[in-house]
Coordinates of C-alpha atoms in Angstrom, one line a residue:
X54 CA 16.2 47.4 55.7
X55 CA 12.3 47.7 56.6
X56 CA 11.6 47.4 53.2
X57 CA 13.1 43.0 53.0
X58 CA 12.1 42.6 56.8
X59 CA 10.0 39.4 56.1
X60 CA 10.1 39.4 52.4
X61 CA 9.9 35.9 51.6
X62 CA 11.1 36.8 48.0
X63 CA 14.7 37.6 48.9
X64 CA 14.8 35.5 52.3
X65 CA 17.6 33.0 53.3
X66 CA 15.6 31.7 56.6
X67 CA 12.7 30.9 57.8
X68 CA 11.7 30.8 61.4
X69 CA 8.5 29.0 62.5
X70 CA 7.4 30.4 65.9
X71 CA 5.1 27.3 67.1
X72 CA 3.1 27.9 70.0
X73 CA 2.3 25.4 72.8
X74 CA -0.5 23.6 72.5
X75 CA -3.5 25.6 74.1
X76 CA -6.9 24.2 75.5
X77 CA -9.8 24.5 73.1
X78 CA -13.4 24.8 74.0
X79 CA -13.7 21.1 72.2
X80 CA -16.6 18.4 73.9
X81 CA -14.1 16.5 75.3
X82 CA -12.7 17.2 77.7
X83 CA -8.6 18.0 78.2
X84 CA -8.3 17.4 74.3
X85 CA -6.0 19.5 73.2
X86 CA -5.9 21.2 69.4
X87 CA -2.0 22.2 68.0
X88 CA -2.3 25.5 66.6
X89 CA -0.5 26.8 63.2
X90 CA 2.8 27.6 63.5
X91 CA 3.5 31.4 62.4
X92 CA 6.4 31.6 59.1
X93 CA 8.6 34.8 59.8
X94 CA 11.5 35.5 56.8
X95 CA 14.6 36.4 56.7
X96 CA 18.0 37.0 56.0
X97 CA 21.3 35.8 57.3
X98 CA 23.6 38.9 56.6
X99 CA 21.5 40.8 58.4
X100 CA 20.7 38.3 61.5
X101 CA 24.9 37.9 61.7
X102 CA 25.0 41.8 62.2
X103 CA 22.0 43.0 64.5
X104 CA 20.7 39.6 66.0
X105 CA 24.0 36.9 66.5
X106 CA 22.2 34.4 68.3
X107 CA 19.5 34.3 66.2
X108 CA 22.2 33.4 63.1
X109 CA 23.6 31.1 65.3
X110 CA 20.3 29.1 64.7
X111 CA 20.5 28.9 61.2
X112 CA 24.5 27.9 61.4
X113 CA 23.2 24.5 60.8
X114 CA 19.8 24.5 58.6
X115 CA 19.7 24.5 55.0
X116 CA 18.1 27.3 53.4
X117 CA 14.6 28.0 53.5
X118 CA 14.6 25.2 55.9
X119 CA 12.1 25.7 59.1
X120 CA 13.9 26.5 62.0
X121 CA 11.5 26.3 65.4
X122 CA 11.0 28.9 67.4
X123 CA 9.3 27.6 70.5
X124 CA 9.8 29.9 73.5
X125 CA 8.8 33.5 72.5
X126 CA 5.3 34.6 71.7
X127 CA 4.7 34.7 67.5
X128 CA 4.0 38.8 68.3
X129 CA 7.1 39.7 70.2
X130 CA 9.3 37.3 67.9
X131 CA 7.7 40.0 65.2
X132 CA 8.6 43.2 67.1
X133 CA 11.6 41.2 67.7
X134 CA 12.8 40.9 64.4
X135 CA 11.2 43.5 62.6
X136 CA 14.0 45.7 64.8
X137 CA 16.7 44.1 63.9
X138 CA 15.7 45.3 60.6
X139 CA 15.5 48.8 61.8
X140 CA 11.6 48.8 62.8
X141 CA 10.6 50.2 65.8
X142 CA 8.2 48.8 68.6
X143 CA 4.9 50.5 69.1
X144 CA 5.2 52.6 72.7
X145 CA 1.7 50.5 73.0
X146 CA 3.5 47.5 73.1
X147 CA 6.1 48.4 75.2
X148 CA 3.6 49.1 77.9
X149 CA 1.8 45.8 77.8
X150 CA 4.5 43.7 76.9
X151 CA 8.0 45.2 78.1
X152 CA 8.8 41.8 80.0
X153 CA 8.1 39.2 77.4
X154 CA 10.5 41.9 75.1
X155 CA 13.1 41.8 77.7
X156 CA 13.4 38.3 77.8
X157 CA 13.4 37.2 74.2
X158 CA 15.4 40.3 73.9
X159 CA 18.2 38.9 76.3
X160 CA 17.6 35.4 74.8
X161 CA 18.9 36.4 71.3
X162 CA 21.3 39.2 72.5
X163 CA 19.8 42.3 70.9
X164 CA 20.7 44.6 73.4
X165 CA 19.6 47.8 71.8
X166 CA 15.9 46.3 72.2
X167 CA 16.1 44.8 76.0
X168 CA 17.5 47.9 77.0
X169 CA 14.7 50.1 76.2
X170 CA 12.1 47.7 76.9
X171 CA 14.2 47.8 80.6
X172 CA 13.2 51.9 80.8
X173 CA 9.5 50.9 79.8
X174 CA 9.3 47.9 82.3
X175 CA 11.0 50.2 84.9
X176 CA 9.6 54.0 84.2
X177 CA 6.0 53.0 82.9
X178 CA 4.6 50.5 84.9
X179 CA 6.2 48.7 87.5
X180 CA 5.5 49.0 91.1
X181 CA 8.1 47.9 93.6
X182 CA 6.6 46.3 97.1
X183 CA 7.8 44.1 100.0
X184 CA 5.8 41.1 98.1
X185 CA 7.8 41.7 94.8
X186 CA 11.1 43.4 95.2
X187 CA 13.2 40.5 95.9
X188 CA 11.7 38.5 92.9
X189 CA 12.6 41.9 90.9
X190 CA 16.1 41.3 92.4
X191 CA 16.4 38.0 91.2
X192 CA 15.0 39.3 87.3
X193 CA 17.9 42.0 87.1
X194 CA 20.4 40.1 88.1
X195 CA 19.6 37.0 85.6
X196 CA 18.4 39.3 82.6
X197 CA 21.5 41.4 83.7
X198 CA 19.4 44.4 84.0
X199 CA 21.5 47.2 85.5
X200 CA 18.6 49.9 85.5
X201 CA 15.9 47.6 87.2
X202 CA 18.9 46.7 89.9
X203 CA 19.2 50.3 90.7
X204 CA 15.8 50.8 90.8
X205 CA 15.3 48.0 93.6
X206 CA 18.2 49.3 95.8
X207 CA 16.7 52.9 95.7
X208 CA 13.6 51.5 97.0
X209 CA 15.5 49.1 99.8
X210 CA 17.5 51.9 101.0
X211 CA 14.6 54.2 101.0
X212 CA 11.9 51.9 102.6
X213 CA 14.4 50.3 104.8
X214 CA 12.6 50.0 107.8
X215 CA 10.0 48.4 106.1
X216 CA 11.9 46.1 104.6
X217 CA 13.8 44.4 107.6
X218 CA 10.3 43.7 109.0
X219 CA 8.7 42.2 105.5
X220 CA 11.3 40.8 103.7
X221 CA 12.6 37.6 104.5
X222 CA 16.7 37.9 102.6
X223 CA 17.2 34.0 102.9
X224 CA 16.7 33.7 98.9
X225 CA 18.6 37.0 98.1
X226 CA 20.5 36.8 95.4
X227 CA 24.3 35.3 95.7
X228 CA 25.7 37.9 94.4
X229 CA 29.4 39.5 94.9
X230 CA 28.5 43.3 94.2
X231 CA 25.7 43.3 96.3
X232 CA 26.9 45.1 99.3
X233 CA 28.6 47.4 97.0
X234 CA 24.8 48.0 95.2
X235 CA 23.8 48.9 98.3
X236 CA 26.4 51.0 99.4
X237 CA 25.8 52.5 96.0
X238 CA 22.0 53.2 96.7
X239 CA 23.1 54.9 100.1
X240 CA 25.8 57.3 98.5
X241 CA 23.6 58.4 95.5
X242 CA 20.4 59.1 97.6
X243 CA 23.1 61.4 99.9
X244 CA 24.5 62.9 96.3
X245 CA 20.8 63.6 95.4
X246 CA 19.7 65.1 98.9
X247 CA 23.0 67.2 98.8
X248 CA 21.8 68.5 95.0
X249 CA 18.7 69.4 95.8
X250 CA 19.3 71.2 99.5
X251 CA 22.3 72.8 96.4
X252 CA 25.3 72.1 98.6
X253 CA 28.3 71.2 97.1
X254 CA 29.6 67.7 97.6
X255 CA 32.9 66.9 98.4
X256 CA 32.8 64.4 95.6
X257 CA 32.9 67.5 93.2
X258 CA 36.9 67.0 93.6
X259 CA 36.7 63.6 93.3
X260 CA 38.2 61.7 90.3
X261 CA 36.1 60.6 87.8
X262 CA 36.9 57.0 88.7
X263 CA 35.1 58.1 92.0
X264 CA 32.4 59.8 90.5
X265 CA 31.7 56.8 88.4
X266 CA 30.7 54.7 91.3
X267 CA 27.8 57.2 92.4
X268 CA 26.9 57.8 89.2
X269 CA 23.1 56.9 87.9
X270 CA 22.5 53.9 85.5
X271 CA 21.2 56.1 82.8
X272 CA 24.3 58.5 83.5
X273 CA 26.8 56.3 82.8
X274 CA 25.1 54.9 79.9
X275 CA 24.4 58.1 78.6
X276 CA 28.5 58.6 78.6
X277 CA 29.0 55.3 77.2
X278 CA 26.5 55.7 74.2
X279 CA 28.4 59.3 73.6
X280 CA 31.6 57.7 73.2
X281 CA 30.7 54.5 71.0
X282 CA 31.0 52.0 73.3
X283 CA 28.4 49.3 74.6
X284 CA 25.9 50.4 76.9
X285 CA 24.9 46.5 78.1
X286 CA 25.8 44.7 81.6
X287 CA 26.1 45.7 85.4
X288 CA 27.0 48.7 86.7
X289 CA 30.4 47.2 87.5
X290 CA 30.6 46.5 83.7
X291 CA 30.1 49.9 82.7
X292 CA 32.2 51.6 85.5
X293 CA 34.9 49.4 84.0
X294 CA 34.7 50.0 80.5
X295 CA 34.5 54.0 81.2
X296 CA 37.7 53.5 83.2
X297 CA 39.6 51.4 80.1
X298 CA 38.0 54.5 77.7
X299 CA 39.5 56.8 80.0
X300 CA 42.9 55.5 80.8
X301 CA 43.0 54.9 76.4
X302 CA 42.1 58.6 76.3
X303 CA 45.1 59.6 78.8
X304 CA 47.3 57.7 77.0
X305 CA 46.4 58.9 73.6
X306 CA 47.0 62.8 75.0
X307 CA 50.1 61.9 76.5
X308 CA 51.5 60.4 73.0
X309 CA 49.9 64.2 71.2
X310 CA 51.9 65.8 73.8
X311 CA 55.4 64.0 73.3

């Protein structure tokens, strides 16, 4: 698919990224000069398999007919699109831009993208702090980013003091697993202490229900990805959907057996 990614030969759409006006170096001042909108093409089969909300756009535009692009930047809507035709993003990219990817990523639902762009924006370059961990709190849980979550309980729970005399929690996020992400963030850190001092837990016996729960982000995706299954949402989204693959699997050996 490379080969048609903005071929406007065999293209069926046509997206027009215009950017917002931007100040010009002009003699008078606050005038204002509307820059050329940028023509990516492409085609609907494809958008309707790797990028849904994109072909939602076109449901109702004639063909070949502009559609506006208006709130993603005319290079990110290209590394954007280029991977839904099975290009990949330049790791130079992903450094300088994993956030802007992230968020037109999660705007047009091509998970595959936001999620590594989320191990980038995590792993590469950000820096947690009492200034920005609660504004980092308030990104995961709107871009539904399970791996930055995790990332900014480990650093509550391991900076704690720190935090209670820094962080103000009035404008914490509303949220109904938060306790339990902490809780999480406690257990884990004991699982990972316990590894490394190579005790064995008591949670070796546990049920893998249980183990679930203290699991790592990138654990329980891992698992996920191995069996086929969708690798996007919270960690209570994942936990959940290992648990429904696992209670199919138990029913599927009990029906060999009989």
């Amino acid at each position: 698919m490379p080969s048609i990614f903005n071929d406007e030969e065999t293209a069926d759409v046509l997206f027009e990224e215009v950017s917002p006006e931007e100040d010009t170096q002009s003699t008078q001042k606050n005038k204002k000069a509307k820059i050329s909108p940028v023509r990516f093409y492409a085609h609907r089969c494809i958008l309707k398999l790797c990028a849904p909300n994109l072909a939602d756009l076109c449901e109702s535009s004639d063909r070949l007919s502009p559609i506006p692009i208006t709130n993603v930047k005319p290079n990110i809507f290209h590394h954007l699109l280029h991977y839904t035709y099975g290009g990949k993003v330049p790791i130079n990219e992903f450094k300088q831009h994993a956030k802007d990817i992230i968020n037109a990523s999660d705007m047009y639902g091509i998970t595959n993208l936001k999620l590594e762009a989320e191990v980038w924006y995590t792993a590469k370059g950000l820096i947690l702090s009492p200034e920005n961990v609660m504004d980092e709190l308030h990104y995961a849980e709107s871009k539904n980013l399970a791996l930055l979550k995790e990332m900014v309980m480990d650093y509550l729970v391991e900076n704690s003091t720190q935090i209670i005399n820094k962080v103000s929690f009035d404008n914490a996020p509303e949220s109904s697993s938060l306790l339990r992400d902490v809780l999480t963030a406690i257990s884990m850190s004991r699982n990972d202490t316990t590894a490394a001092a190579g005790s064995t837990s008591s949670a070796d016996s546990d049920s893998d229900h249980q183990k679930y729960r203290t699991m790592r982000v990138s654990a329980l995706r891992r698992i996920l990805h191995d069996r086929g299954l969708g690798v996007d949402g919270s960690r209570e989204v994942l936990i959940a959907a290992l648990e429904k693959s696992d209670q199919v699997e138990d029913a599927d050996g009990k029906v060999s057996a009989e």
